[in-house]
Short mmCIF file of C-alpha atoms in Angstrom, two decimals:
data_model
loop_
_atom_site.label_atom_id
_atom_site.label_comp_id
_atom_site.label_asym_id
_atom_site.label_seq_id
_atom_site.Cartn_x
_atom_site.Cartn_y
_atom_site.Cartn_z
CA MET A 241 -12.47 21.85 -5.47
CA ILE A 242 -12.45 23.23 -9.04
CA THR A 243 -9.16 21.44 -9.76
CA THR A 244 -10.41 18.13 -8.34
CA LEU A 245 -13.68 18.33 -10.28
CA SER A 246 -11.79 19.16 -13.49
CA ILE A 247 -9.47 16.17 -13.06
CA ILE A 248 -12.41 13.82 -12.43
CA MET A 249 -14.62 15.29 -15.16
CA GLY A 250 -11.81 15.26 -17.74
CA THR A 251 -11.15 11.55 -17.19
CA ILE A 252 -14.85 10.62 -17.14
CA MET A 253 -15.47 12.66 -20.31
CA THR A 254 -12.68 10.81 -22.12
CA MET A 255 -13.73 7.37 -20.88
CA SER A 256 -17.40 7.86 -21.83
CA SER A 257 -16.95 9.55 -25.22
CA SER A 258 -17.31 7.84 -28.58
CA ASN A 259 -15.85 10.73 -30.55
CA TRP A 260 -12.15 11.56 -30.89
CA LEU A 261 -12.68 15.30 -30.42
CA MET A 262 -14.57 14.85 -27.14
CA ALA A 263 -11.94 12.38 -25.91
CA TRP A 264 -9.20 14.90 -26.78
CA ILE A 265 -11.04 17.73 -24.99
CA GLY A 266 -11.40 15.53 -21.89
CA LEU A 267 -7.67 14.73 -21.86
CA GLU A 268 -6.78 18.41 -22.28
CA LEU A 269 -9.10 19.43 -19.44
CA ASN A 270 -7.55 16.75 -17.26
CA MET A 271 -3.98 17.83 -18.11
CA LEU A 272 -4.62 21.53 -17.44
CA ALA A 273 -6.19 20.68 -14.07
CA VAL A 274 -3.22 18.52 -13.00
CA LEU A 275 -0.60 21.20 -13.75
CA PRO A 276 -1.36 23.39 -10.68
CA VAL A 277 -1.41 20.25 -8.51
CA ILE A 278 2.13 19.32 -9.61
CA SER A 279 3.44 22.88 -9.21
CA LYS A 280 1.86 23.38 -5.76
CA PRO A 281 5.16 22.97 -3.84
CA LYS A 282 6.97 26.26 -4.55
CA THR A 283 10.29 24.65 -5.43
CA THR A 284 12.48 24.65 -8.53
CA ARG A 285 12.12 20.88 -8.85
CA ALA A 286 8.31 21.12 -8.84
CA SER A 287 8.38 23.83 -11.54
CA GLU A 288 10.68 21.67 -13.64
CA ALA A 289 8.40 18.64 -13.18
CA THR A 290 5.38 20.74 -14.21
CA THR A 291 7.14 21.94 -17.36
CA LYS A 292 8.20 18.41 -18.33
CA TYR A 293 4.72 17.06 -17.73
CA PHE A 294 3.09 19.84 -19.75
CA LEU A 295 5.46 19.48 -22.72
CA THR A 296 5.17 15.70 -22.99
CA GLN A 297 1.39 15.70 -22.57
CA ALA A 298 1.03 18.53 -25.10
CA VAL A 299 3.12 16.61 -27.67
CA ALA A 300 1.06 13.46 -27.02
CA SER A 301 -2.19 15.45 -27.43
CA ALA A 302 -0.91 16.91 -30.71
CA MET A 303 -0.05 13.40 -31.98
CA MET A 304 -3.49 12.20 -30.94
CA LEU A 305 -5.20 15.07 -32.76
CA LEU A 306 -3.03 14.43 -35.86
CA ALA A 307 -3.93 10.71 -35.92
CA SER A 308 -7.66 11.31 -35.48
CA THR A 309 -7.67 14.09 -38.12
CA ILE A 310 -5.87 11.90 -40.69
CA ASN A 311 -8.30 9.05 -39.99
CA ALA A 312 -11.29 11.41 -40.34
CA TRP A 313 -9.81 12.72 -43.61
CA GLN A 314 -9.45 9.18 -44.98
CA THR A 315 -12.69 7.64 -43.67
CA GLY A 316 -14.92 10.68 -43.02
CA ASN A 317 -15.60 9.42 -39.50
CA TRP A 318 -14.57 10.73 -36.04
CA ASP A 319 -15.82 7.63 -34.23
CA ILE A 320 -13.22 6.09 -31.86
CA LEU A 321 -14.09 2.53 -32.91
CA GLU A 322 -13.67 3.39 -36.62
CA LEU A 323 -9.89 3.98 -36.50
CA LYS A 324 -9.08 2.02 -39.67
CA ASN A 325 -6.07 3.88 -41.11
CA LYS A 326 -2.85 1.99 -40.20
CA PHE A 327 -0.73 5.13 -39.99
CA SER A 328 -3.30 6.82 -37.73
CA THR A 329 -3.54 3.73 -35.55
CA THR A 330 0.24 3.60 -35.02
CA ILE A 331 0.50 7.32 -34.21
CA MET A 332 -2.48 7.04 -31.86
CA ALA A 333 -0.94 4.06 -30.02
CA LEU A 334 2.34 5.98 -29.58
CA SER A 335 0.54 9.07 -28.30
CA LEU A 336 -1.42 7.03 -25.73
CA MET A 337 1.80 5.31 -24.60
CA MET A 338 3.41 8.72 -24.17
CA LYS A 339 0.45 9.87 -22.08
CA MET A 340 0.72 6.78 -19.87
CA GLY A 341 4.50 6.82 -19.63
CA ALA A 342 5.26 3.50 -21.36
CA ALA A 343 8.63 2.83 -22.98
CA PRO A 344 10.21 4.08 -25.22
CA LEU A 345 8.32 7.33 -24.41
CA HIS A 346 8.76 7.00 -20.66
CA PHE A 347 11.55 9.50 -19.94
CA TRP A 348 9.27 12.11 -18.35
CA LEU A 349 7.67 9.83 -15.75
CA PRO A 350 10.53 9.23 -13.24
CA GLU A 351 11.58 12.90 -13.37
CA VAL A 352 8.05 14.23 -12.87
CA LEU A 353 7.36 11.86 -9.98
CA GLN A 354 10.64 12.80 -8.30
CA GLY A 355 9.74 16.49 -8.49
CA THR A 356 6.27 16.21 -6.95
CA THR A 357 4.75 15.25 -3.61
CA LEU A 358 3.80 11.65 -2.82
CA GLN A 359 0.07 12.41 -3.19
CA THR A 360 0.62 13.84 -6.68
CA ALA A 361 2.82 10.87 -7.58
CA LEU A 362 -0.08 8.60 -6.57
CA LEU A 363 -2.42 10.62 -8.81
CA ILE A 364 -0.09 10.40 -11.82
CA THR A 365 0.64 6.67 -11.49
CA THR A 366 -3.00 5.61 -10.97
CA TRP A 367 -5.82 7.99 -11.96
CA GLN A 368 -3.99 9.62 -14.87
CA LYS A 369 -3.59 6.24 -16.60
CA LEU A 370 -7.31 5.43 -16.68
CA ALA A 371 -8.28 7.60 -19.69
CA PRO A 372 -5.39 6.53 -22.02
CA ILE A 373 -5.85 2.86 -21.07
CA THR A 374 -9.58 3.11 -21.86
CA LEU A 375 -8.87 4.63 -25.30
CA MET A 376 -6.27 1.94 -26.02
CA TYR A 377 -8.78 -0.72 -24.95
CA MET A 378 -11.32 0.71 -27.43
CA ILE A 379 -8.91 0.67 -30.38
CA SER A 380 -7.01 -2.51 -29.41
CA ASN A 381 -8.59 -4.53 -32.24
CA ASN A 382 -7.18 -2.08 -34.81
CA ILE A 383 -3.61 -1.79 -33.47
CA GLN A 384 -1.08 -4.19 -34.97
CA PRO A 385 -0.21 -6.83 -32.32
CA ALA A 386 3.52 -6.61 -33.12
CA ILE A 387 3.58 -2.95 -32.02
CA LEU A 388 1.84 -3.64 -28.71
CA MET A 389 3.94 -6.69 -27.89
CA SER A 390 7.28 -5.07 -28.75
CA MET A 391 6.40 -1.92 -26.75
CA GLY A 392 5.23 -4.10 -23.87
CA ILE A 393 8.45 -6.13 -23.70
CA LEU A 394 10.52 -2.93 -24.02
CA SER A 395 8.60 -1.34 -21.13
CA MET A 396 9.16 -4.43 -19.00
CA ILE A 397 12.91 -4.43 -19.68
CA ILE A 398 13.34 -0.69 -19.06
CA GLY A 399 11.08 -0.76 -16.00
CA GLY A 400 13.13 -3.61 -14.53
CA LEU A 401 16.59 -2.28 -15.30
CA GLY A 402 15.73 1.33 -14.42
CA GLY A 403 14.51 0.51 -10.93
CA VAL A 404 17.52 -1.59 -9.91
CA ASN A 405 19.87 1.34 -9.29
CA GLN A 406 17.40 3.68 -7.54
CA THR A 407 17.49 4.82 -3.91
CA GLN A 408 14.60 7.30 -4.29
CA LEU A 409 11.29 5.50 -3.70
CA ARG A 410 9.31 7.77 -6.04
CA LYS A 411 11.62 6.93 -8.95
CA THR A 412 11.46 3.25 -7.99
CA MET A 413 7.65 3.41 -8.10
CA ALA A 414 7.85 5.18 -11.48
CA TYR A 415 9.90 2.33 -12.97
CA SER A 416 7.55 -0.14 -11.28
CA SER A 417 4.69 1.64 -13.08
CA ILE A 418 6.53 1.37 -16.42
CA ASN A 419 7.14 -2.34 -15.81
CA ASN A 420 3.48 -3.05 -15.01
CA LEU A 421 2.36 -1.01 -18.01
CA GLY A 422 4.52 -3.32 -20.12
CA TRP A 423 2.49 -6.33 -18.98
CA THR A 424 -0.75 -4.45 -19.65
CA ILE A 425 0.23 -3.28 -23.15
CA MET A 426 1.65 -6.67 -24.14
CA ILE A 427 -1.54 -8.59 -23.34
CA MET A 428 -3.75 -5.82 -24.80
CA ALA A 429 -3.12 -7.34 -28.24
CA LEU A 430 -4.49 -10.76 -27.25
CA SER A 431 -6.95 -10.18 -24.41
CA PRO A 432 -7.98 -6.56 -23.73
CA ASN A 433 -10.14 -7.58 -20.75
CA MET A 434 -7.15 -9.21 -19.10
CA ALA A 435 -5.16 -6.01 -19.64
CA ILE A 436 -7.86 -4.00 -17.82
CA MET A 437 -7.80 -6.54 -14.98
CA ASN A 438 -4.00 -6.25 -14.71
CA ILE A 439 -3.97 -2.44 -14.54
CA SER A 440 -6.86 -2.49 -12.03
CA ILE A 441 -4.97 -4.81 -9.70
CA TYR A 442 -1.84 -2.68 -10.10
CA ILE A 443 -3.82 0.42 -9.03
CA ILE A 444 -5.32 -1.46 -6.04
CA THR A 445 -1.82 -2.55 -4.98
CA THR A 446 -0.01 0.75 -5.55
CA THR A 447 -2.52 3.05 -3.85
CA PRO A 448 -1.94 1.81 -0.26
CA ILE A 449 1.86 1.87 -0.81
CA PHE A 450 1.76 5.58 -1.65
CA LEU A 451 -0.72 6.31 1.14
CA MET A 452 1.53 4.67 3.73
CA MET A 453 4.63 6.36 2.33
CA THR A 454 2.78 9.68 2.67
CA ASN A 455 1.71 8.82 6.21
CA THR A 456 5.30 8.09 7.32
CA SER A 457 6.99 10.76 5.11
CA THR A 458 9.10 8.04 3.49
CA LYS A 459 10.87 9.14 0.32
CA THR A 460 14.17 7.19 0.18
CA LEU A 461 15.39 3.70 1.02
CA GLN A 462 17.16 5.13 4.09
CA ASN A 463 13.87 6.62 5.32
CA LEU A 464 12.24 3.23 4.78
CA SER A 465 14.95 1.38 6.73
CA THR A 466 14.43 3.70 9.74
CA ALA A 467 10.63 3.91 9.49
CA TRP A 468 10.19 0.98 11.91
CA THR A 469 10.74 3.43 14.78
CA THR A 470 7.65 5.34 13.68
CA CYS A 471 5.26 2.53 12.76
CA THR A 472 6.32 -1.10 12.56
CA THR A 473 3.04 -2.36 11.06
CA THR A 474 3.18 0.16 8.23
CA THR A 475 6.75 -0.84 7.41
CA PHE A 476 5.88 -4.53 7.17
CA SER A 477 2.77 -3.71 5.12
CA ILE A 478 4.84 -1.73 2.59
CA ALA A 479 7.26 -4.67 2.24
CA LEU A 480 4.42 -7.16 1.66
CA LEU A 481 2.71 -4.85 -0.85
CA MET A 482 6.00 -4.51 -2.75
CA LEU A 483 6.20 -8.30 -2.98
CA SER A 484 2.57 -8.38 -4.17
CA THR A 485 3.35 -5.79 -6.88
CA SER A 486 6.34 -7.86 -8.00
CA GLY A 487 4.04 -10.81 -8.69
CA LEU A 488 5.12 -13.30 -6.02
CA PRO A 489 2.60 -15.93 -4.92
CA PRO A 490 0.42 -16.14 -2.85
CA PHE A 491 -0.23 -12.39 -3.13
CA THR A 492 -2.74 -10.71 -5.42
CA GLY A 493 -0.16 -9.47 -7.96
CA PHE A 494 0.74 -13.05 -8.91
CA MET A 495 -2.62 -13.94 -10.47
CA PRO A 496 -2.76 -11.45 -13.39
CA LYS A 497 0.82 -12.32 -14.35
CA MET A 498 0.04 -16.03 -14.29
CA LEU A 499 -3.11 -15.52 -16.40
CA ILE A 500 -1.15 -13.38 -18.89
CA LEU A 501 1.58 -16.03 -19.22
CA ASN A 502 -1.09 -18.71 -19.62
CA GLU A 503 -2.71 -16.70 -22.44
CA LEU A 504 0.66 -16.20 -24.18
CA ILE A 505 1.42 -19.93 -24.07
CA THR A 506 -2.11 -20.73 -25.31
CA GLN A 507 -1.45 -18.47 -28.32
CA ASN A 508 1.84 -20.35 -29.05
CA LEU A 509 3.98 -17.39 -27.95
CA ALA A 510 6.28 -19.32 -25.63
CA THR A 511 9.30 -17.16 -26.54
CA LEU A 512 7.43 -13.99 -25.55
CA ALA A 513 6.30 -15.64 -22.31
CA THR A 514 9.91 -16.62 -21.50
CA MET A 515 11.08 -13.05 -22.12
CA ALA A 516 8.30 -11.73 -19.87
CA ILE A 517 9.36 -14.10 -17.06
CA MET A 518 13.03 -13.07 -17.41
CA THR A 519 12.19 -9.36 -17.25
CA SER A 520 9.95 -9.90 -14.22
CA LEU A 521 12.95 -11.49 -12.48
CA ILE A 522 14.93 -8.28 -13.08
CA SER A 523 12.19 -6.15 -11.54
CA LEU A 524 11.87 -8.64 -8.67
CA LEU A 525 15.42 -7.67 -7.68
CA PHE A 526 14.55 -4.16 -6.55
CA TYR A 527 11.27 -5.21 -4.95
CA LEU A 528 13.13 -7.83 -2.91
CA ARG A 529 15.79 -5.28 -1.98
CA ILE A 530 13.10 -2.99 -0.52
CA ALA A 531 11.52 -5.92 1.36
CA TYR A 532 14.93 -7.03 2.67
CA LEU A 533 15.87 -3.54 3.89
CA THR A 534 12.49 -3.15 5.54
CA MET A 535 11.91 -6.52 7.18
CA MET A 536 15.27 -8.24 7.69
CA LEU A 537 17.73 -5.48 8.52
CA THR A 538 17.86 -3.51 11.74
CA SER A 539 18.73 0.10 11.09
CA PRO A 540 22.27 1.10 12.17
CA MET A 541 22.29 2.73 15.58
CA THR A 542 25.29 4.97 14.89
CA THR A 543 25.03 8.74 15.30
CA PRO A 544 24.87 9.72 11.58
CA SER A 545 21.74 7.64 10.92
CA LEU A 546 18.63 9.68 11.60
CA THR A 547 15.78 7.76 13.21
CA LYS A 548 12.34 9.23 13.73
CA TRP A 549 10.58 9.65 17.05
CA ARG A 550 7.65 7.38 17.68
CA THR A 551 4.85 9.88 17.32
CA GLN A 552 1.10 9.36 17.22
CA ASN A 553 0.40 8.08 13.72
CA GLN A 554 -2.73 9.15 11.88
CA LYS A 555 -4.23 5.93 10.61
CA SER A 556 -6.33 6.23 7.46
CA PRO A 557 -9.41 3.96 7.26
CA LEU A 558 -8.98 3.82 3.46
CA THR A 559 -5.43 2.49 3.81
CA THR A 560 -6.51 -0.04 6.44
CA MET A 561 -9.22 -1.39 4.12
CA MET A 562 -7.04 -1.42 1.00
CA ILE A 563 -4.06 -3.33 2.44
CA PRO A 564 -5.82 -6.73 2.84
CA THR A 565 -7.58 -6.15 -0.49
CA ALA A 566 -4.26 -5.53 -2.24
CA LEU A 567 -2.66 -8.59 -0.63
CA PHE A 568 -5.27 -11.33 -0.43
CA ILE A 569 -7.97 -11.10 -3.12
CA THR A 570 -6.25 -13.81 -5.15
CA HIS A 571 -9.13 -16.28 -4.72
CA LEU A 572 -11.54 -13.82 -6.38
CA ILE A 573 -9.49 -13.47 -9.57
CA PRO A 574 -10.72 -16.67 -11.35
CA ALA A 575 -14.30 -15.39 -10.98
CA ILE A 576 -13.49 -12.26 -13.03
CA PRO A 577 -14.40 -12.79 -16.72
CA TYR A 578 -11.45 -12.17 -19.00
#
């Protein structure tokens, strides 16, 4: 209970603060509370993941403190909205990207997710991004657009290429997270509200995927291909949610991508929009592979392939409610002000 309250309070403190020091304290409280959650499985891999997470987050916190101190030295102000120094703004943007796991400071995210449980992976890919995204939203007017757009495109390329060769679903979801962060960071320079909408829809879509993977103990592509013996509905739902995350119409994930591309073309950035479409095609490859393995292939019936017994599945009401929300709220998107 103490750990859970610390994680929630740390994020809320950061999101509601107007002072860099309070925001930094909230992030530190949040990080220290997450460490025992990651290291809960008493394995070498979990200890390694905890160490990597702590080191990267500590470096990012130090960069954040450096940027805010330099800005306070130059302007005499600790206010988050008064980040006027260009050097401080750049360092702050890099530190927030490191905290979120965006490229080129993404190396810790796939390794940490692979070393933790599925519930912790869900926490890191969704809740832990809220505080850094909020801070980036608050300083988005002061960050140079070229930095955000270049980092966004780089995240999309690395997220797409990194996920193609993966058989571990947690690493695949990590690269999916990097890819979606690329879209969010890229549009942050032009329309911060649209960036918040994009990350919100990503969280709505990803949460039921992780919950169902936890429910069926699915961790690899092989597990996913044999999961139909346990729960056929869950398997099909995971495949559809993957397609929604990839941005295929008529699912929910298509609308934010379409609105982002529309905004880029409106701002005469057709080249950037074309690059974004090409990188989304790369990421579509591994999403489609998961959907194909799940929905269109029957698992081999030979002796070496391990299938699971059809046991009584514990259905979660939260998952049941979130699946249709994550798939079919497309018609509500135009009503959201961006």
